[in-house]
mmCIF file of C-alpha atoms in Angstrom:
data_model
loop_
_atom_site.group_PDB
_atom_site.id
_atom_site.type_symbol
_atom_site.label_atom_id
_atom_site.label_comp_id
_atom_site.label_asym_id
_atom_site.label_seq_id
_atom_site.Cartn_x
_atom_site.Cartn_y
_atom_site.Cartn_z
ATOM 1 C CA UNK K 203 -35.144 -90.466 5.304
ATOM 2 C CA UNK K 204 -37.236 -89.515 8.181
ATOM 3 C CA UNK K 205 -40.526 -88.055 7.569
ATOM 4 C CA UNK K 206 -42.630 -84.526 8.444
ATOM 5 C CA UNK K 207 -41.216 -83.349 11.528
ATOM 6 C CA UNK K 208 -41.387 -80.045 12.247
ATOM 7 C CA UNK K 209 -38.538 -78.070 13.168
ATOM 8 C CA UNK K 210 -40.109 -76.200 16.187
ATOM 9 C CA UNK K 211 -42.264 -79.128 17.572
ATOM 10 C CA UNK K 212 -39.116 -80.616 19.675
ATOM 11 C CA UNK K 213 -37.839 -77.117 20.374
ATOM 12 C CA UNK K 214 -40.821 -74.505 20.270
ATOM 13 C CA UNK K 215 -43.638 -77.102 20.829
ATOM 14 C CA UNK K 216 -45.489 -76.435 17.784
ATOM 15 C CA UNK K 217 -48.236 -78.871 17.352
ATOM 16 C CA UNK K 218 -48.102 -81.618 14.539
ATOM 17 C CA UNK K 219 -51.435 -80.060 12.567
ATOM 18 C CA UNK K 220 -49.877 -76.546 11.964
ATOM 19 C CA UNK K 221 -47.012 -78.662 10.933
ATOM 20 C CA UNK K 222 -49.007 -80.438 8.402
ATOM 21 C CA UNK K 223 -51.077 -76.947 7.348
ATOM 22 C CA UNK K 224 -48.208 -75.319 6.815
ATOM 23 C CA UNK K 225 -46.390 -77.484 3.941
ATOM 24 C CA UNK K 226 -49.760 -78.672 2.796
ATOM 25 C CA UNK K 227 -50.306 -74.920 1.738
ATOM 26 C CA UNK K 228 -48.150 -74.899 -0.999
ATOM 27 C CA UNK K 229 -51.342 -76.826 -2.442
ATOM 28 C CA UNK K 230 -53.914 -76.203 -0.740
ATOM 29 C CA UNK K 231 -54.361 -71.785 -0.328
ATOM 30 C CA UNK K 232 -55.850 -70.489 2.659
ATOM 31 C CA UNK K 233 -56.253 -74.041 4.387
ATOM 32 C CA UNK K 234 -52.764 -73.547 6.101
ATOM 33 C CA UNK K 235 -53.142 -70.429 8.114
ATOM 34 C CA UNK K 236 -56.969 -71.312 9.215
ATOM 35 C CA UNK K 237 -55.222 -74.240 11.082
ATOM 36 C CA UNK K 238 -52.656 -71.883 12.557
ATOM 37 C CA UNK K 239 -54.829 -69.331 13.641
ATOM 38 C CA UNK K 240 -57.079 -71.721 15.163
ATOM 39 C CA UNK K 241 -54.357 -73.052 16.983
ATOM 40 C CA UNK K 242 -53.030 -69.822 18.437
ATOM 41 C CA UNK K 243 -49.800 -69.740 16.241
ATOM 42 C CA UNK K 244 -49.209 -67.213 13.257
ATOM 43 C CA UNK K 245 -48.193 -67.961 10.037
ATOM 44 C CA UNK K 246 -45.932 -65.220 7.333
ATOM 45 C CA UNK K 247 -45.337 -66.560 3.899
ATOM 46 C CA UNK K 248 -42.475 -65.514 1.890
ATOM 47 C CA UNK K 249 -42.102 -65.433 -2.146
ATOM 48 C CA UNK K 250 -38.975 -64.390 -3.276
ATOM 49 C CA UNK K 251 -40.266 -64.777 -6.664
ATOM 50 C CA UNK K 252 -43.861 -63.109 -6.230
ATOM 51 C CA UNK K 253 -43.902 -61.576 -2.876
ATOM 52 C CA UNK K 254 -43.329 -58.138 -1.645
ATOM 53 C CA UNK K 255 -41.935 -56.544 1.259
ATOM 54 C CA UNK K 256 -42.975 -53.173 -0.168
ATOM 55 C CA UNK K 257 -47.486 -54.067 -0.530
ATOM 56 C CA UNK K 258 -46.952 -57.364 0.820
ATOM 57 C CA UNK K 259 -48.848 -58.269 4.495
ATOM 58 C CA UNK K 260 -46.770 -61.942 4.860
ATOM 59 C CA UNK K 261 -50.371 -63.514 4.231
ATOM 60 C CA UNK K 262 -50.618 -66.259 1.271
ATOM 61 C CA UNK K 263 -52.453 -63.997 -0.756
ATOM 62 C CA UNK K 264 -49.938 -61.474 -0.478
ATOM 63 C CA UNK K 265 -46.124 -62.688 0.751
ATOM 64 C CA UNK K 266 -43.350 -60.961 1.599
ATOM 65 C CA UNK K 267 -40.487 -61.101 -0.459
ATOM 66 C CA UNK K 268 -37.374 -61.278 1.828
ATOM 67 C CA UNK K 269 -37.056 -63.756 4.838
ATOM 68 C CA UNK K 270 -35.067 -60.848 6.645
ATOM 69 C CA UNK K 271 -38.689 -59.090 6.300
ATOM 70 C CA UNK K 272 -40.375 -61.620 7.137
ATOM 71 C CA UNK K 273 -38.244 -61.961 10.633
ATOM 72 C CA UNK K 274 -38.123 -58.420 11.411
ATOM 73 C CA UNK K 275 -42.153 -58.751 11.886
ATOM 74 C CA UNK K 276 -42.139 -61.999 13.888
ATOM 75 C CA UNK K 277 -42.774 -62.463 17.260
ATOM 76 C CA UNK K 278 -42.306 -66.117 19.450
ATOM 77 C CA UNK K 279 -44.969 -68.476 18.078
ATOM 78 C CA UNK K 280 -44.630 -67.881 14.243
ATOM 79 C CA UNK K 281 -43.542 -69.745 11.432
ATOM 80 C CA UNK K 282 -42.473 -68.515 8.465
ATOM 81 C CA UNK K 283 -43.178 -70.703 5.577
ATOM 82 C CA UNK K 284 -40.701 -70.528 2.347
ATOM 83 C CA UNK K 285 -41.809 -70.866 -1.212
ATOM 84 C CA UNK K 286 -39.703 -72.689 -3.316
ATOM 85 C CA UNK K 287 -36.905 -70.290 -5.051
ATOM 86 C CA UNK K 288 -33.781 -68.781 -4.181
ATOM 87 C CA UNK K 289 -33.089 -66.496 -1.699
ATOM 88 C CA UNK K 290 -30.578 -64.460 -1.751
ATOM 89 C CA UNK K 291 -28.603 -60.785 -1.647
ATOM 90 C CA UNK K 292 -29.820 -60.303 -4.885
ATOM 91 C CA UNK K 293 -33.596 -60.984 -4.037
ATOM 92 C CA UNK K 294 -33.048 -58.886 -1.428
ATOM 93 C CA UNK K 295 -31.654 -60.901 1.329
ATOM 94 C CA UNK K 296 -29.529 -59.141 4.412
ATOM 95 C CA UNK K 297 -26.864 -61.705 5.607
ATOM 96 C CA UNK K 298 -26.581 -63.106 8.037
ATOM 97 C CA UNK K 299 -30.111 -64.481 8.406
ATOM 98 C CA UNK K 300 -30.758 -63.501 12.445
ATOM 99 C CA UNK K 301 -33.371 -65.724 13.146
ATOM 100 C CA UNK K 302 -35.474 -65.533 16.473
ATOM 101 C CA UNK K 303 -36.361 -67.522 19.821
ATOM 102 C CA UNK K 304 -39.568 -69.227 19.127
ATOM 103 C CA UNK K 305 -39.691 -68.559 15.229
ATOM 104 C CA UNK K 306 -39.686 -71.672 12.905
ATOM 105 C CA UNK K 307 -38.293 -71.110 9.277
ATOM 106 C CA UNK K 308 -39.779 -73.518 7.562
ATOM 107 C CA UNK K 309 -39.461 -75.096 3.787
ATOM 108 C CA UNK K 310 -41.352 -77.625 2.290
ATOM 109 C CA UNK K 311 -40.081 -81.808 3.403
ATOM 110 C CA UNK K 312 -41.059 -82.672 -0.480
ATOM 111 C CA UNK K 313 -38.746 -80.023 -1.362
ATOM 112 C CA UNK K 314 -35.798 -78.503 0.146
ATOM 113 C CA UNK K 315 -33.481 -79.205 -2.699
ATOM 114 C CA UNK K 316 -35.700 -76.249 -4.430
ATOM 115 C CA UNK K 317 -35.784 -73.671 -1.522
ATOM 116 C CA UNK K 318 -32.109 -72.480 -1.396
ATOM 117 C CA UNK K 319 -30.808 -69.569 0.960
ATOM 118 C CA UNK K 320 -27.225 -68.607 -0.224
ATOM 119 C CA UNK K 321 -25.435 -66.059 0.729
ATOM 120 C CA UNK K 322 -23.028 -64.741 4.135
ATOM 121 C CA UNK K 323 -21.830 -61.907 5.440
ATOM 122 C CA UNK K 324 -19.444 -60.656 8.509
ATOM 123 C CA UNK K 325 -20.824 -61.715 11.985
ATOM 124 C CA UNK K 326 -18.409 -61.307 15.481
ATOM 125 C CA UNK K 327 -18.840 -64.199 17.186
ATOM 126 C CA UNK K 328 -17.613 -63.262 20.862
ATOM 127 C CA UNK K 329 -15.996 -66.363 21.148
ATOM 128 C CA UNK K 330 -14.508 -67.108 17.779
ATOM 129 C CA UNK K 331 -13.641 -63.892 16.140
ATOM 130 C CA UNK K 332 -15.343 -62.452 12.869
ATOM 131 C CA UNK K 333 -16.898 -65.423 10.334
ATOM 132 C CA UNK K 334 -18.986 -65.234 7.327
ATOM 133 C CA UNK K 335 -22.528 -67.075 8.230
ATOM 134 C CA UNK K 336 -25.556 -67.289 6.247
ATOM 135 C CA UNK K 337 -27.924 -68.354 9.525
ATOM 136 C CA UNK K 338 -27.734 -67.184 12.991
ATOM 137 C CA UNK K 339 -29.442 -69.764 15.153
ATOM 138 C CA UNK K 340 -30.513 -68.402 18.895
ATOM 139 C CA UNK K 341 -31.777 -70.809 21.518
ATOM 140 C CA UNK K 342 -35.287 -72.109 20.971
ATOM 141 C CA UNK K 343 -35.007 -71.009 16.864
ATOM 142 C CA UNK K 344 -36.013 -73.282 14.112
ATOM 143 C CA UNK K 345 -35.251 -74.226 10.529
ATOM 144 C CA UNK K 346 -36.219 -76.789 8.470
ATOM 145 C CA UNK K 347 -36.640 -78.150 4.746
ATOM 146 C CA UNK K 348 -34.526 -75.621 3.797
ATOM 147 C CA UNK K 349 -30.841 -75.845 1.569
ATOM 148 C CA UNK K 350 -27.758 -74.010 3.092
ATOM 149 C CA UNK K 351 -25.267 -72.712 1.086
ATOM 150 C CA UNK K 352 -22.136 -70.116 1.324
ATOM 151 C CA UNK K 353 -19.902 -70.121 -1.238
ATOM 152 C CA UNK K 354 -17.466 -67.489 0.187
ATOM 153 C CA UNK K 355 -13.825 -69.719 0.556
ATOM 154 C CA UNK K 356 -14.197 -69.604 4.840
ATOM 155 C CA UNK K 357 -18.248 -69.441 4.671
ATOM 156 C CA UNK K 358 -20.454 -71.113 7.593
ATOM 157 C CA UNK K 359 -24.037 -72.345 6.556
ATOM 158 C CA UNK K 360 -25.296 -72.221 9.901
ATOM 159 C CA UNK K 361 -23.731 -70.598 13.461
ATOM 160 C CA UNK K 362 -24.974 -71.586 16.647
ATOM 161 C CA UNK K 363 -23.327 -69.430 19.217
ATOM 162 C CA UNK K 364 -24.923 -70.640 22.497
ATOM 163 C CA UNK K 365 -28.524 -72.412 22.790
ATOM 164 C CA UNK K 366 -30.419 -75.148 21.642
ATOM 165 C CA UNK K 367 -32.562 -74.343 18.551
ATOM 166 C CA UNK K 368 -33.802 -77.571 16.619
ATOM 167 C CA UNK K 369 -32.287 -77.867 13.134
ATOM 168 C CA UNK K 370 -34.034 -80.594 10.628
ATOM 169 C CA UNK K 371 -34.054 -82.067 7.478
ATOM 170 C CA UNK K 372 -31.897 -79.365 5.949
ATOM 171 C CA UNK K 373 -29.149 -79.737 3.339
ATOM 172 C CA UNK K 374 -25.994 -77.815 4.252
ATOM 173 C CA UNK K 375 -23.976 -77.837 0.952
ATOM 174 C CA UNK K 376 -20.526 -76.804 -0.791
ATOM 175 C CA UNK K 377 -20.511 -74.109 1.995
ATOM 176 C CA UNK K 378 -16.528 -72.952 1.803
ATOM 177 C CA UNK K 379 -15.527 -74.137 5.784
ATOM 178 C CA UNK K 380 -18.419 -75.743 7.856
ATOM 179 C CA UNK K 381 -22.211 -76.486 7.198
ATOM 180 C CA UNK K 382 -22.846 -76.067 10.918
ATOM 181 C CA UNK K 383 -20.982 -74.718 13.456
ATOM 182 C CA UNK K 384 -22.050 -74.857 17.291
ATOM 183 C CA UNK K 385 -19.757 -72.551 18.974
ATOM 184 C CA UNK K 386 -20.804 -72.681 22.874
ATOM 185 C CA UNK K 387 -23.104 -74.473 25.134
ATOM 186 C CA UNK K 388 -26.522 -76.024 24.904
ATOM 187 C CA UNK K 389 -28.560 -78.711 23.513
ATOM 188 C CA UNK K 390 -29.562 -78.074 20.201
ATOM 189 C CA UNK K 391 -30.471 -80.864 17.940
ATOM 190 C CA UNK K 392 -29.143 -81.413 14.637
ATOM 191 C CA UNK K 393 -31.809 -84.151 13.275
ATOM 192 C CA UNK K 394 -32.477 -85.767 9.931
ATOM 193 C CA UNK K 395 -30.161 -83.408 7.695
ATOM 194 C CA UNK K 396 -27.773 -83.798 4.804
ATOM 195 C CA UNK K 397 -24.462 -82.506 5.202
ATOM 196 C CA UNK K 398 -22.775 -82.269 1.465
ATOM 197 C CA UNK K 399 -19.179 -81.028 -0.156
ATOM 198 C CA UNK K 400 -18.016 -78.708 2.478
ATOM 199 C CA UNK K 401 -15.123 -78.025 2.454
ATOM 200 C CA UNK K 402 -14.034 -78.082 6.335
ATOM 201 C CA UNK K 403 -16.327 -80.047 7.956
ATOM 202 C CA UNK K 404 -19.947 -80.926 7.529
ATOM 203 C CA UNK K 405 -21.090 -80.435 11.199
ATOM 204 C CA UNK K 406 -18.091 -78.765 13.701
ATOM 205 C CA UNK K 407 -18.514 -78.849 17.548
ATOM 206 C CA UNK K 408 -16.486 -76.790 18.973
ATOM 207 C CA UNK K 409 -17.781 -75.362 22.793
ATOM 208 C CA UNK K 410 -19.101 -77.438 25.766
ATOM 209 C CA UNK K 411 -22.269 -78.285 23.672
ATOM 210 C CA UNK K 412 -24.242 -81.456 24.285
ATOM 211 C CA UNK K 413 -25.865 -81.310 21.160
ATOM 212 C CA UNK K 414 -28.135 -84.574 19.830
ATOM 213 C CA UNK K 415 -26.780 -85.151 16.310
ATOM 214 C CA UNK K 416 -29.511 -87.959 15.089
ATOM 215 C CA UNK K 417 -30.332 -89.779 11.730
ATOM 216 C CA UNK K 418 -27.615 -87.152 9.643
ATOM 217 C CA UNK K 419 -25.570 -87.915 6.410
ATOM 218 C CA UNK K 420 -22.827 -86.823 6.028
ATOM 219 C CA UNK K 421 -21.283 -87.081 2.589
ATOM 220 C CA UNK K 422 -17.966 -86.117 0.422
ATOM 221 C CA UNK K 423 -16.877 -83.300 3.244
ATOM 222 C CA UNK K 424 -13.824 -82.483 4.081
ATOM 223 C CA UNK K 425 -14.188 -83.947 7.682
ATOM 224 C CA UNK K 426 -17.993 -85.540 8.578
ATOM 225 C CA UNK K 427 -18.326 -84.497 11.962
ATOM 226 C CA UNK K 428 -15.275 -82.430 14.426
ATOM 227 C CA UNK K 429 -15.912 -82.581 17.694
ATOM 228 C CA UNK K 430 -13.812 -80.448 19.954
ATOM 229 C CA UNK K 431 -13.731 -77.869 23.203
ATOM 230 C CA UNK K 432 -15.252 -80.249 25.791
ATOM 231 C CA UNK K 433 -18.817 -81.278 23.764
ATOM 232 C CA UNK K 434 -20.373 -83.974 25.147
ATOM 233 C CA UNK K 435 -22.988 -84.807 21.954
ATOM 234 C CA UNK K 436 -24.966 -87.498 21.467
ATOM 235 C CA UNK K 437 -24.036 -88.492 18.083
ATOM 236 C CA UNK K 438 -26.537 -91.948 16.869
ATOM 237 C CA UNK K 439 -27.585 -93.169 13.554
ATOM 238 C CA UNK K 440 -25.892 -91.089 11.232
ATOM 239 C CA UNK K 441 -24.433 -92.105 8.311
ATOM 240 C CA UNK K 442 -20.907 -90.566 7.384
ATOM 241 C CA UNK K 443 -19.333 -92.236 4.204
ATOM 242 C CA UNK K 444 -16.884 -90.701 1.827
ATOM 243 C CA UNK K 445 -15.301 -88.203 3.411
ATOM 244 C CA UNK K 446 -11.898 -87.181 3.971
ATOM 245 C CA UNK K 447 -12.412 -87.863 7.357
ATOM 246 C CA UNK K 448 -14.975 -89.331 8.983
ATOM 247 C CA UNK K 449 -15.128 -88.159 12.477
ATOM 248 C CA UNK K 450 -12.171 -86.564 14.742
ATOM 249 C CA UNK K 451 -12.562 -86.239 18.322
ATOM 250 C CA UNK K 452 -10.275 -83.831 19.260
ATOM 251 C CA UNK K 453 -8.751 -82.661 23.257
ATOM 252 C CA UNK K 454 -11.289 -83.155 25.893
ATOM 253 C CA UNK K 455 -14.379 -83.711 24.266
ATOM 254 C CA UNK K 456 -16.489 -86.888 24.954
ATOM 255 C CA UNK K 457 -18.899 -87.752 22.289
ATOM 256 C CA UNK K 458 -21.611 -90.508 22.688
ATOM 257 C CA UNK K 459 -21.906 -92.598 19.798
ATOM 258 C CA UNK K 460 -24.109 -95.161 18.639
ATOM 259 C CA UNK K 461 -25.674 -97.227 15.768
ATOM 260 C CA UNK K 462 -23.498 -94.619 13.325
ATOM 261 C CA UNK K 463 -22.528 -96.096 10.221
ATOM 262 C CA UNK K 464 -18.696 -94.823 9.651
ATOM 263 C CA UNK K 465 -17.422 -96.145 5.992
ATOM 264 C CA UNK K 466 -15.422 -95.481 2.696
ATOM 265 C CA UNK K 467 -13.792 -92.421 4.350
ATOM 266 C CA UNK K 468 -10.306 -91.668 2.475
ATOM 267 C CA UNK K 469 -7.999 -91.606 5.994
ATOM 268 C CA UNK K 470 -9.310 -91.673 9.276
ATOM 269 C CA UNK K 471 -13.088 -93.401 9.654
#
């Protein structure tokens, strides 16, 4: 398990103490967003239990309610830190989740079992058609510490259309289809996650993408990682046991593997 890494510190260049302020927090009020501010990044907190988008600012005092709040405010150089709870159309979610070049979602790393976004709705991917997504991932986005899940029969956790937006320690679980699905170019990297019961495939690769998938599980899907469309990932140190298959490589693409550990899959490894 790796440890604290922020999500936007590859990606946005966040540094490593508002990392640390932010989860720390969720025990210690106010300490958090002093750090941030004194470090020239801003900080909204979200509640979906005891925030408000109606009277609340997005301070810790006072959260928002919704993360679609929350993002509608943000500008490059925020993170929005979760509160454990679930979020969702009925606490007043709007799917999919859009989130924004240099904004970091963040959850808590002691955590993200307990912070759980579930939901999807329609999105028209110009190269794939309509899909039900719960995340929308632009280039230079984060998310982190967070669990993924859409339960609708062809749901995606997470879309990447084009980009490279850092993704980390997340769980993506018993989504209907795909946890993640990178549709088009870029670099984003898929680091230190937990891919879980979907039912296509935990991770899917399906444009010219040379992502870096890094230090993953990926457990009990119905294919680990799908690799596709002319990607050219880096794909090291992952771990992807009991699936129904392991990893397919598929026309022209030309993943780069290394120090993966490939076992107990039921037919292909």
């Amino acid at each position: 398990m790796l440890g604290p890494i922020l999500v936007g510190l590859a990606g946005l260049g966040l540094p490593l103490g508002v990392a640390t302020a932010a989860w720390g927090q969720i025990s210690e009020r106010g300490h958090g967003a002093r750090i941030a501010e004194a470090s020239g990044y801003s900080m909204l907190f979200v509640d979906p239990q005891a925030g408000s988008d109606g009277v609340g600012d997005g301070s810790q005092r006072r959260p928002f309610g919704t993360i679609t709040h929350a993002l509608s405010l943000a500008e490059a150089n925020t993170v929005v830190v979760l509160a454990p709870g679930e979020y969702s159309q009925q606490s007043g979610e709007s799917f999919p989740l859009r989130l924004k070049p240099g904004v970091t979602v963040q959850g808590s790393p002691s955590r993200p079992g307990q912070i759980l976004i579930r939901g999807g709705n329609s999105y028209l991917s110009p190269t794939q058609g309509l899909q039900n997504v719960t995340v929308l991932a632009p280039d230079a986005a984060g998310i982190g510490n967070v669990t993924v899940v859409n339960p609708h029969s062809a749901g995606l956790g997470l879309w990447i259309e084009t980009g490279s937006p850092v993704i980390r320690e997340g769980i993506f679980a018993e989504n209907g289809r795909f946890g993640i699905f990178i549709a088009g170019a870029g670099s984003p990297v898929i680091q230190g996650n937990r891919f879980m019961g979907n039912g296509g495939a935990g991770l899917a690769i399906a444009g010219p993408s040379t992502a870096s998938v890094v230090d993953n599980l990926f457990d009990r899907n119905g294919v680990g990682i799908q690799v596709g469309g002319g990607a050219a990932p880096e794909i090291a140190r992952n771990r992807i046991l009991q699936n129904q298959d392991g990893l397919m490589v598929q026309a022209d693409a030309r993943p780069r593997l290394q120090d993966n550990v490939i076992a107990q899959n039921r037919r292909n490894g």
